[in-house]
Amino acid sequence: MDSRLRICDIVARWPGSTHDMTIFANSRIKARFDAREFGNAILLGDSGYVLSPYLMTPILNPNTHAEQLYNESHIRTRNIVERLFGVWKRRFPVLAYGLRLQLNTVLAVIVATAVLHNIAREMNEEEPPLPINMQENQMNRLIEEGNVRIPNGNPENINASRNEFIQYFNYL
């Protein structure tokens, strides 16, 4: 996805119960990041992802002001992804409620709704409204609650990449 809430890459071949990290670990985009095709670009993932030099995750129990600012910025930036999914599901409610179709048809519908969503974004269509009970600011709630868990794997070998990134927040 991009900052204009457009879907840039979609793979609709995994069952809904598959963990995000499993999908990412088997993705072409991960292979491209591993090959350093994107230079110094980084990805943001929640604490269900394994920290890597190009995939930054939140810090469990931040101790410094810089770490707290890093976590807050991380959550605010990731919120854009959640917002995209919310807009997409409100625009095409069948994505939220399920499809009773053959698997190949479901995969085609998912990809088709992604394309139609992007066309709607390009045509400056209004976003579907939030349901009344969802209009509270969920991002602030996530920040207040922390929304962090211990990442999978052993992050100690790759904390240096994230720590370099966190140093930026020491100057704010």
PDB file of C-alpha atoms in Angstrom:
ATOM      1  CA  MET A   1       0.000   0.000   0.000  1.00  0.00           C
ATOM      2  CA  ASP A   2       1.024   3.581  -0.356  1.00  0.00           C
ATOM      3  CA  SER A   3       0.305   6.807   1.497  1.00  0.00           C
ATOM      4  CA  ARG A   4      -2.748   7.438  -0.718  1.00  0.00           C
ATOM      5  CA  LEU A   5      -4.368   4.199   0.533  1.00  0.00           C
ATOM      6  CA  ARG A   6      -3.833   2.396  -2.765  1.00  0.00           C
ATOM      7  CA  ILE A   7      -3.049  -1.294  -2.846  1.00  0.00           C
ATOM      8  CA  CYS A   8       0.342  -1.786  -4.508  1.00  0.00           C
ATOM      9  CA  ASP A   9       0.749  -5.543  -4.192  1.00  0.00           C
ATOM     10  CA  ILE A  10      -1.767  -8.266  -3.433  1.00  0.00           C
ATOM     11  CA  VAL A  11      -1.456 -12.015  -3.107  1.00  0.00           C
ATOM     12  CA  ALA A  12      -4.765 -13.791  -2.565  1.00  0.00           C
ATOM     13  CA  ARG A  13      -3.681 -17.409  -2.353  1.00  0.00           C
ATOM     14  CA  TRP A  14      -3.397 -17.964   1.396  1.00  0.00           C
ATOM     15  CA  PRO A  15      -6.271 -19.035   3.668  1.00  0.00           C
ATOM     16  CA  GLY A  16      -7.479 -16.382   6.111  1.00  0.00           C
ATOM     17  CA  SER A  17      -6.175 -18.365   9.081  1.00  0.00           C
ATOM     18  CA  THR A  18      -2.565 -18.170   7.833  1.00  0.00           C
ATOM     19  CA  HIS A  19      -0.347 -15.996  10.040  1.00  0.00           C
ATOM     20  CA  ASP A  20       0.898 -12.766   8.439  1.00  0.00           C
ATOM     21  CA  MET A  21       4.532 -13.687   9.134  1.00  0.00           C
ATOM     22  CA  THR A  22       4.136 -16.998   7.277  1.00  0.00           C
ATOM     23  CA  ILE A  23       2.756 -15.183   4.255  1.00  0.00           C
ATOM     24  CA  PHE A  24       5.540 -12.591   4.405  1.00  0.00           C
ATOM     25  CA  ALA A  25       8.244 -15.252   4.836  1.00  0.00           C
ATOM     26  CA  ASN A  26       7.079 -16.869   1.597  1.00  0.00           C
ATOM     27  CA  SER A  27       6.514 -13.672  -0.355  1.00  0.00           C
ATOM     28  CA  ARG A  28       8.294 -12.258  -3.349  1.00  0.00           C
ATOM     29  CA  ILE A  29       8.517  -8.871  -1.614  1.00  0.00           C
ATOM     30  CA  LYS A  30      10.568 -10.428   1.223  1.00  0.00           C
ATOM     31  CA  ALA A  31      12.924 -12.005  -1.311  1.00  0.00           C
ATOM     32  CA  ARG A  32      13.310  -8.610  -2.960  1.00  0.00           C
ATOM     33  CA  PHE A  33      14.111  -6.956   0.392  1.00  0.00           C
ATOM     34  CA  ASP A  34      16.543  -9.775   1.238  1.00  0.00           C
ATOM     35  CA  ALA A  35      18.289  -9.087  -2.090  1.00  0.00           C
ATOM     36  CA  ARG A  36      18.513  -5.385  -1.080  1.00  0.00           C
ATOM     37  CA  GLU A  37      16.566  -4.395  -4.195  1.00  0.00           C
ATOM     38  CA  PHE A  38      15.065  -1.444  -2.300  1.00  0.00           C
ATOM     39  CA  GLY A  39      18.300  -0.097  -0.842  1.00  0.00           C
ATOM     40  CA  ASN A  40      17.785   1.418   2.609  1.00  0.00           C
ATOM     41  CA  ALA A  41      13.974   1.223   2.519  1.00  0.00           C
ATOM     42  CA  ILE A  42      12.284  -0.243   5.588  1.00  0.00           C
ATOM     43  CA  LEU A  43       9.038  -1.989   6.356  1.00  0.00           C
ATOM     44  CA  LEU A  44       7.033  -1.679   9.549  1.00  0.00           C
ATOM     45  CA  GLY A  45       5.475  -4.729  11.135  1.00  0.00           C
ATOM     46  CA  ASP A  46       3.654  -5.418  14.348  1.00  0.00           C
ATOM     47  CA  SER A  47       5.227  -7.520  17.070  1.00  0.00           C
ATOM     48  CA  GLY A  48       4.099 -10.710  15.326  1.00  0.00           C
ATOM     49  CA  TYR A  49       6.896 -10.178  12.800  1.00  0.00           C
ATOM     50  CA  VAL A  50      10.568 -10.975  13.286  1.00  0.00           C
ATOM     51  CA  LEU A  51      12.795  -7.927  13.563  1.00  0.00           C
ATOM     52  CA  SER A  52      15.264  -7.661  10.670  1.00  0.00           C
ATOM     53  CA  PRO A  53      17.524  -4.949   9.222  1.00  0.00           C
ATOM     54  CA  TYR A  54      14.683  -3.831   6.917  1.00  0.00           C
ATOM     55  CA  LEU A  55      11.621  -4.777   9.005  1.00  0.00           C
ATOM     56  CA  MET A  56      11.167  -2.681  12.118  1.00  0.00           C
ATOM     57  CA  THR A  57       8.934  -3.858  14.960  1.00  0.00           C
ATOM     58  CA  PRO A  58       7.784  -2.085  18.134  1.00  0.00           C
ATOM     59  CA  ILE A  59       9.905  -2.193  21.280  1.00  0.00           C
ATOM     60  CA  LEU A  60       8.625  -4.242  24.185  1.00  0.00           C
ATOM     61  CA  ASN A  61       8.590  -2.072  27.332  1.00  0.00           C
ATOM     62  CA  PRO A  62      10.293   1.073  25.985  1.00  0.00           C
ATOM     63  CA  ASN A  63      12.644   2.579  28.582  1.00  0.00           C
ATOM     64  CA  THR A  64      13.732   5.876  27.061  1.00  0.00           C
ATOM     65  CA  HIS A  65      11.862   8.853  25.669  1.00  0.00           C
ATOM     66  CA  ALA A  66      13.324   8.086  22.219  1.00  0.00           C
ATOM     67  CA  GLU A  67      12.011   4.498  22.407  1.00  0.00           C
ATOM     68  CA  GLN A  68       8.565   5.758  23.420  1.00  0.00           C
ATOM     69  CA  LEU A  69       8.536   8.222  20.508  1.00  0.00           C
ATOM     70  CA  TYR A  70       9.703   5.450  18.177  1.00  0.00           C
ATOM     71  CA  ASN A  71       6.834   3.192  19.303  1.00  0.00           C
ATOM     72  CA  GLU A  72       4.299   5.990  18.961  1.00  0.00           C
ATOM     73  CA  SER A  73       5.517   6.885  15.459  1.00  0.00           C
ATOM     74  CA  HIS A  74       5.595   3.211  14.527  1.00  0.00           C
ATOM     75  CA  ILE A  75       1.985   2.696  15.635  1.00  0.00           C
ATOM     76  CA  ARG A  76       0.767   5.903  13.970  1.00  0.00           C
ATOM     77  CA  THR A  77       2.403   4.912  10.686  1.00  0.00           C
ATOM     78  CA  ARG A  78       1.092   1.341  10.809  1.00  0.00           C
ATOM     79  CA  ASN A  79      -2.368   2.750  11.486  1.00  0.00           C
ATOM     80  CA  ILE A  80      -2.491   3.821   7.816  1.00  0.00           C
ATOM     81  CA  VAL A  81      -2.429   0.146   6.826  1.00  0.00           C
ATOM     82  CA  GLU A  82      -5.292  -0.649   9.177  1.00  0.00           C
ATOM     83  CA  ARG A  83      -7.170   2.338   7.791  1.00  0.00           C
ATOM     84  CA  LEU A  84      -6.730   1.012   4.243  1.00  0.00           C
ATOM     85  CA  PHE A  85      -8.207  -2.357   5.232  1.00  0.00           C
ATOM     86  CA  GLY A  86     -11.119  -0.618   6.955  1.00  0.00           C
ATOM     87  CA  VAL A  87     -11.898   1.553   3.925  1.00  0.00           C
ATOM     88  CA  TRP A  88     -11.583  -1.439   1.574  1.00  0.00           C
ATOM     89  CA  LYS A  89     -13.948  -3.568   3.699  1.00  0.00           C
ATOM     90  CA  ARG A  90     -16.476  -0.748   4.041  1.00  0.00           C
ATOM     91  CA  ARG A  91     -16.371  -0.128   0.296  1.00  0.00           C
ATOM     92  CA  PHE A  92     -16.822  -3.862  -0.392  1.00  0.00           C
ATOM     93  CA  PRO A  93     -18.629  -5.359   2.647  1.00  0.00           C
ATOM     94  CA  VAL A  94     -18.425  -8.831   1.153  1.00  0.00           C
ATOM     95  CA  LEU A  95     -14.749  -8.788   2.227  1.00  0.00           C
ATOM     96  CA  ALA A  96     -15.803  -8.381   5.859  1.00  0.00           C
ATOM     97  CA  TYR A  97     -18.759 -10.756   5.836  1.00  0.00           C
ATOM     98  CA  GLY A  98     -17.401 -13.568   3.684  1.00  0.00           C
ATOM     99  CA  LEU A  99     -18.075 -15.106   0.306  1.00  0.00           C
ATOM    100  CA  ARG A 100     -19.917 -18.334  -0.442  1.00  0.00           C
ATOM    101  CA  LEU A 101     -18.175 -19.068  -3.705  1.00  0.00           C
ATOM    102  CA  GLN A 102     -15.648 -21.521  -5.072  1.00  0.00           C
ATOM    103  CA  LEU A 103     -12.091 -20.787  -3.955  1.00  0.00           C
ATOM    104  CA  ASN A 104     -10.861 -19.653  -7.379  1.00  0.00           C
ATOM    105  CA  THR A 105     -13.819 -17.284  -7.654  1.00  0.00           C
ATOM    106  CA  VAL A 106     -13.121 -15.882  -4.167  1.00  0.00           C
ATOM    107  CA  LEU A 107      -9.494 -15.195  -5.104  1.00  0.00           C
ATOM    108  CA  ALA A 108     -10.623 -13.363  -8.255  1.00  0.00           C
ATOM    109  CA  VAL A 109     -13.165 -11.314  -6.273  1.00  0.00           C
ATOM    110  CA  ILE A 110     -10.509 -10.247  -3.747  1.00  0.00           C
ATOM    111  CA  VAL A 111      -8.123  -9.116  -6.474  1.00  0.00           C
ATOM    112  CA  ALA A 112     -10.964  -7.432  -8.411  1.00  0.00           C
ATOM    113  CA  THR A 113     -12.078  -5.462  -5.338  1.00  0.00           C
ATOM    114  CA  ALA A 114      -8.476  -4.335  -4.827  1.00  0.00           C
ATOM    115  CA  VAL A 115      -8.339  -3.055  -8.408  1.00  0.00           C
ATOM    116  CA  LEU A 116     -11.746  -1.357  -8.050  1.00  0.00           C
ATOM    117  CA  HIS A 117     -10.643   0.179  -4.736  1.00  0.00           C
ATOM    118  CA  ASN A 118      -7.580   1.669  -6.457  1.00  0.00           C
ATOM    119  CA  ILE A 119      -9.770   3.050  -9.254  1.00  0.00           C
ATOM    120  CA  ALA A 120     -12.046   4.620  -6.635  1.00  0.00           C
ATOM    121  CA  ARG A 121      -8.999   6.220  -4.969  1.00  0.00           C
ATOM    122  CA  GLU A 122      -7.742   7.550  -8.320  1.00  0.00           C
ATOM    123  CA  MET A 123     -11.210   8.972  -9.101  1.00  0.00           C
ATOM    124  CA  ASN A 124     -11.278  10.666  -5.645  1.00  0.00           C
ATOM    125  CA  GLU A 125     -14.388   8.782  -4.564  1.00  0.00           C
ATOM    126  CA  GLU A 126     -15.420   9.535  -0.998  1.00  0.00           C
ATOM    127  CA  GLU A 127     -14.487   6.994   1.635  1.00  0.00           C
ATOM    128  CA  PRO A 128     -17.395   4.981   3.002  1.00  0.00           C
ATOM    129  CA  PRO A 129     -18.313   6.316   6.480  1.00  0.00           C
ATOM    130  CA  LEU A 130     -17.300   4.542   9.653  1.00  0.00           C
ATOM    131  CA  PRO A 131     -20.081   2.802  11.565  1.00  0.00           C
ATOM    132  CA  ILE A 132     -21.288   4.986  14.466  1.00  0.00           C
ATOM    133  CA  ASN A 133     -19.830   2.638  17.118  1.00  0.00           C
ATOM    134  CA  MET A 134     -16.352   2.743  15.500  1.00  0.00           C
ATOM    135  CA  GLN A 135     -15.806   6.491  15.298  1.00  0.00           C
ATOM    136  CA  GLU A 136     -13.675   6.723  18.432  1.00  0.00           C
ATOM    137  CA  ASN A 137     -10.009   7.357  17.821  1.00  0.00           C
ATOM    138  CA  GLN A 138      -8.666   3.807  17.859  1.00  0.00           C
ATOM    139  CA  MET A 139      -5.102   4.903  17.104  1.00  0.00           C
ATOM    140  CA  ASN A 140      -4.785   6.761  20.413  1.00  0.00           C
ATOM    141  CA  ARG A 141      -6.134   3.697  22.224  1.00  0.00           C
ATOM    142  CA  LEU A 142      -3.445   1.552  20.560  1.00  0.00           C
ATOM    143  CA  ILE A 143      -0.750   4.011  21.605  1.00  0.00           C
ATOM    144  CA  GLU A 144      -2.016   4.154  25.186  1.00  0.00           C
ATOM    145  CA  GLU A 145      -2.232   0.369  25.434  1.00  0.00           C
ATOM    146  CA  GLY A 146       1.201  -0.080  23.875  1.00  0.00           C
ATOM    147  CA  ASN A 147       0.142  -2.806  21.417  1.00  0.00           C
ATOM    148  CA  VAL A 148       3.496  -4.561  21.744  1.00  0.00           C
ATOM    149  CA  ARG A 149       4.491  -8.155  22.434  1.00  0.00           C
ATOM    150  CA  ILE A 150       7.816  -9.964  22.385  1.00  0.00           C
ATOM    151  CA  PRO A 151       8.737 -10.487  18.723  1.00  0.00           C
ATOM    152  CA  ASN A 152       9.152 -14.025  17.384  1.00  0.00           C
ATOM    153  CA  GLY A 153      12.714 -15.256  17.125  1.00  0.00           C
ATOM    154  CA  ASN A 154      15.797 -13.840  18.768  1.00  0.00           C
ATOM    155  CA  PRO A 155      15.942 -10.104  18.006  1.00  0.00           C
ATOM    156  CA  GLU A 156      19.201  -9.456  19.874  1.00  0.00           C
ATOM    157  CA  ASN A 157      21.335  -9.993  16.749  1.00  0.00           C
ATOM    158  CA  ILE A 158      19.408  -7.382  14.791  1.00  0.00           C
ATOM    159  CA  ASN A 159      18.529  -4.819  17.453  1.00  0.00           C
ATOM    160  CA  ALA A 160      21.349  -2.651  16.104  1.00  0.00           C
ATOM    161  CA  SER A 161      19.356  -1.725  12.987  1.00  0.00           C
ATOM    162  CA  ARG A 162      16.336  -0.706  15.014  1.00  0.00           C
ATOM    163  CA  ASN A 163      18.508   1.105  17.583  1.00  0.00           C
ATOM    164  CA  GLU A 164      20.107   3.182  14.825  1.00  0.00           C
ATOM    165  CA  PHE A 165      16.633   4.140  13.670  1.00  0.00           C
ATOM    166  CA  ILE A 166      15.557   5.020  17.226  1.00  0.00           C
ATOM    167  CA  GLN A 167      18.477   7.458  17.595  1.00  0.00           C
ATOM    168  CA  TYR A 168      16.550   9.845  15.358  1.00  0.00           C
ATOM    169  CA  PHE A 169      14.015  10.294  18.169  1.00  0.00           C
ATOM    170  CA  ASN A 170      16.706  11.451  20.592  1.00  0.00           C
ATOM    171  CA  TYR A 171      16.779  14.764  18.717  1.00  0.00           C
ATOM    172  CA  LEU A 172      13.055  15.512  19.011  1.00  0.00           C
TER     173      LEU A 172
END
